[in-house]
Amino acid sequence: MRGDHANSPDQADEAEGALTLDRAISAVHKRLKLVVALPITAVILASAVLFAIPNRYDASAVVQIDPRQRSITNLDSVVSDLKGDQPTIESEVEIIRSRPVILKVIETLDLRHDPEFAAPALSSRLMRFLGLSTRSLPTDPIDEPAPQPVDQRDDLIHLDVPGSSKPGRDEVAATVFDRLKISRVRNTLLIDIKFSSSDAIKAAHIANTVAEVYLTEQLQSKTGAAASATRLLEQKLNEMRTKVSDAERKVEQWKALNGVFDTEGQVLSEKQLARLMEQTVNARNTTSEAKAKFDQAQKLARQGDHGDALVEVLESHTVRLLKEQLANATRRAAELASKYGPRHPEIIKSRAEVADAERQVRGEVDRLVSNLKNEAEVAEARERQLSQSLSQLKEQQIISKDSGVDLNDLQREAATSKQLFEALLARYKQTAETQGFQLPDARMVEQAVVPLFPAAPKCKQLAFMAAVAGLILAIGLALLLEVMAPGIARSEDIARTLDLDHLSSVPAMAATETAAAPGKAVRLIVAEPSSIYADAIRNVRRELDQRRNYAGPRIILVTSSMPGEGADIIASNLAHHISMTSGSSLLVDGDLRLQPLTRQLAADRQRGLLDQLASGEPFEAAILRDGLTGLHFLPATGPAPSQISIPEALSSRLMASGLRSLTARFDTIIISAPPLLPVIDARILADLADQIVFVMTWQRTPKQIAKKALNLLGANQHKIAGVILNDVAEDQLEDYGALATLLGRSPRTAAAQYRRREAA
């Protein structure tokens, strides 16, 4: 029955399209064969492709960019050493796979006559056929616009092919470029040179040759740059030598014309002026010093000092000796005065000696002061003379300076030219002498060795990837089929889509069994009571009993939305099961138009439901009984056709009263009704039923069709006991799926084995 918490239509549609984890697992399990077959197929196809692809061997040579200064001499080279920064490393990577290096390798190893490189690879031809090859460069730079920067491959594949009169595609260079992979080893200064070939020895040989050609090209580049610089310097030196000679000649000619002479690198007049200025300054200093000494002597004389305090007097040796004599005479006179009287001859003699000593000291001091005066006068006279000479020489120098401006210009030009010439000459000798001392900025760290195992194709990895891709594709396809499936595949979808309970999932019958015995399907529960199908019918009975709202007789209507969904077969087997367990059930073939159960269960009938309704006779007269199961069956019609309107007969009062009379005799009346959509019969019979069982075909009954059919029941929708999924694949049955998984057998075999064990 419908729940009281039914969702809105929008919520129901949204829930219907939701792909939950349980639904996804069920979708994969339901299409397990597809999920298993696709990865196996992918692995088989990948193996076939890998078997057709030849092996490829990768050999690697490692080159190191060495930024350290390495020179035989301490002289600077023309080309500076490489730096160890990222742009430099990337530039060297591009140089290694540049056109000159690759063409040199081709020429060195004669790869143009190698069959592996002479014929373009199948993949390359396929790429060109599909239009996926690299773009072309203009072959004529005069008629075409300037090309934009392109990949190195463009330069390699479009060049002058040997033996051709016009530019074309160099297949050998393009193939070598495709096989060559140059990369920086992480963030180091190492460059990995890897080459791929079908021959392991050839791969190692070509990788080593690429590294050697790169080192050789690097050294030749530096040597060539030094040679070019030498030639340019030689040309410039010849020009500068002539220029220096002309400039010096002009200087000498100007000096000769203007009477200018120089010694020791200086002009003679300038040298005289410098010396005279120096002498004048010294004379001034001497005059000042002499005047100062003389002035001091005069000042001391005015103060009463006779010059004893003068520096010259104090420093004079003669004065010092005379003063010592005066001191000795004075001391002797004092000693004599203590012994003798003033008139003693010795006293008189000592006084005469003291006076004489004083006179000599004063005379010497006067002489020194007179010398200071003479020195001051001489110094002053010399200063005047030097000043006059300096003034005259300055006037002459000013006149010569005005006329020497041209000389300065000529001298500056000559000096500059000479300095530049000397610098170029030193650089020329350095460059010329060190041309043979050039060293490459890279070195071979590791030579390529012959690989022992192929690098491609990676069979295990590719096969695993193919299996994974096939598995992902299979799962995706299974989920897509699940989402796009028009019908219902899981019991949970019934509640989510139709808001109804799931009664049971009935397995599909084997086509061989139904073909061999056409009437076996409607009595399968009798023919195979231990089958999964029989268990499903028993489960329908149990669910209907649990959903029964009252005790007493009941009328169960079994119908579907479209023909061919098996509602009649389910109704027949359900009625047989009830009759075998309770003995009071009636099966009514309510499909008065097609009469499916009547043709299979009562081929020899004489009368039927429609005949009784037409004649007004009781229904009991047309009921048949199966002696084996005790099932009572009311056929649809007799063998003779009837002209009565079926909808009017079913909606008549006689139909309703007839069924009520039958409920007094039978506890359960099961009506096999026609589909809801094509005709109105089932909708009329729904008014007389107590429980309605709706049958849907697993994965085939469209959800929208089922909803439309159920909506036609109108007010009788509350009588719906639930939905039966019919023709469900055995491996998708929920009741025996876990058991089958545990036993490793099909659900049918697992159920049979379980019953045998239970009976034992």
mmCIF file of N, CA, C and O in Angstrom, residues 59 86 98 126 242 288 299 315 344 387 420 544 585 608-609 705 727 755-757:
data_model
loop_
_atom_site.group_PDB
_atom_site.id
_atom_site.type_symbol
_atom_site.label_atom_id
_atom_site.label_comp_id
_atom_site.label_asym_id
_atom_site.label_seq_id
_atom_site.Cartn_x
_atom_site.Cartn_y
_atom_site.Cartn_z
ATOM 1 N N ALA A 59 68.847 4.646 -24.038
ATOM 2 C CA ALA A 59 70.198 4.785 -23.488
ATOM 3 C C ALA A 59 70.413 6.247 -23.135
ATOM 4 O O ALA A 59 70.021 7.141 -23.890
ATOM 5 N N GLN A 86 69.175 28.736 -13.961
ATOM 6 C CA GLN A 86 68.176 27.966 -14.710
ATOM 7 C C GLN A 86 68.080 28.384 -16.181
ATOM 8 O O GLN A 86 68.016 27.515 -17.059
ATOM 9 N N SER A 98 69.382 21.145 -30.902
ATOM 10 C CA SER A 98 69.252 22.094 -31.995
ATOM 11 C C SER A 98 69.601 21.431 -33.325
ATOM 12 O O SER A 98 70.156 20.320 -33.380
ATOM 13 N N LEU A 126 51.134 8.038 -39.970
ATOM 14 C CA LEU A 126 49.735 8.145 -39.547
ATOM 15 C C LEU A 126 49.423 9.557 -39.075
ATOM 16 O O LEU A 126 48.355 10.099 -39.374
ATOM 17 N N THR A 242 98.181 53.846 -37.316
ATOM 18 C CA THR A 242 98.269 54.999 -38.220
ATOM 19 C C THR A 242 97.747 56.259 -37.541
ATOM 20 O O THR A 242 98.335 57.354 -37.667
ATOM 21 N N SER A 288 111.002 86.364 6.176
ATOM 22 C CA SER A 288 110.131 86.483 7.347
ATOM 23 C C SER A 288 110.843 86.010 8.601
ATOM 24 O O SER A 288 110.738 86.634 9.676
ATOM 25 N N LYS A 299 113.847 94.469 20.084
ATOM 26 C CA LYS A 299 112.910 94.581 21.200
ATOM 27 C C LYS A 299 113.616 94.315 22.521
ATOM 28 O O LYS A 299 113.410 95.028 23.523
ATOM 29 N N GLU A 315 122.279 79.633 21.633
ATOM 30 C CA GLU A 315 122.771 78.462 20.917
ATOM 31 C C GLU A 315 124.216 78.620 20.427
ATOM 32 O O GLU A 315 124.780 77.659 19.899
ATOM 33 N N HIS A 344 143.944 94.538 47.306
ATOM 34 C CA HIS A 344 144.963 93.500 47.123
ATOM 35 C C HIS A 344 145.188 93.306 45.637
ATOM 36 O O HIS A 344 144.241 93.329 44.827
ATOM 37 N N SER A 387 110.726 87.909 -6.849
ATOM 38 C CA SER A 387 109.356 88.341 -7.163
ATOM 39 C C SER A 387 109.304 89.045 -8.508
ATOM 40 O O SER A 387 108.367 88.840 -9.310
ATOM 41 N N LEU A 420 94.453 53.904 -26.175
ATOM 42 C CA LEU A 420 93.573 52.918 -26.790
ATOM 43 C C LEU A 420 94.358 51.914 -27.611
ATOM 44 O O LEU A 420 94.077 50.702 -27.595
ATOM 45 N N LEU A 544 1.284 -10.974 1.114
ATOM 46 C CA LEU A 544 -0.144 -10.625 1.019
ATOM 47 C C LEU A 544 -0.870 -10.918 2.333
ATOM 48 O O LEU A 544 -1.753 -10.147 2.749
ATOM 49 N N SER A 585 -9.296 -22.014 -2.535
ATOM 50 C CA SER A 585 -8.972 -20.870 -3.376
ATOM 51 C C SER A 585 -9.602 -21.039 -4.740
ATOM 52 O O SER A 585 -9.800 -22.162 -5.219
ATOM 53 N N GLY A 608 -18.005 -20.380 -19.324
ATOM 54 C CA GLY A 608 -17.056 -19.523 -18.648
ATOM 55 C C GLY A 608 -17.750 -18.353 -17.981
ATOM 56 O O GLY A 608 -18.980 -18.250 -17.954
ATOM 57 N N LEU A 609 -16.955 -17.426 -17.407
ATOM 58 C CA LEU A 609 -17.490 -16.279 -16.671
ATOM 59 C C LEU A 609 -18.372 -15.429 -17.554
ATOM 60 O O LEU A 609 -19.469 -14.998 -17.150
ATOM 61 N N ILE A 705 5.404 4.417 -17.706
ATOM 62 C CA ILE A 705 4.230 3.607 -18.066
ATOM 63 C C ILE A 705 3.595 3.018 -16.808
ATOM 64 O O ILE A 705 2.360 2.996 -16.644
ATOM 65 N N ASP A 727 10.390 -11.971 -14.021
ATOM 66 C CA ASP A 727 11.465 -12.268 -14.984
ATOM 67 C C ASP A 727 12.806 -11.674 -14.545
ATOM 68 O O ASP A 727 13.571 -11.141 -15.352
ATOM 69 N N ARG A 755 18.128 -26.696 0.056
ATOM 70 C CA ARG A 755 16.946 -27.486 0.433
ATOM 71 C C ARG A 755 17.311 -28.959 0.673
ATOM 72 O O ARG A 755 16.764 -29.618 1.551
ATOM 73 N N ARG A 756 18.255 -29.436 -0.118
ATOM 74 C CA ARG A 756 18.676 -30.818 0.101
ATOM 75 C C ARG A 756 19.339 -30.969 1.467
ATOM 76 O O ARG A 756 19.104 -31.930 2.190
ATOM 77 N N ARG A 757 20.133 -30.023 1.824
ATOM 78 C CA ARG A 757 20.778 -30.086 3.134
ATOM 79 C C ARG A 757 19.747 -29.936 4.253
ATOM 80 O O ARG A 757 19.852 -30.566 5.304
#
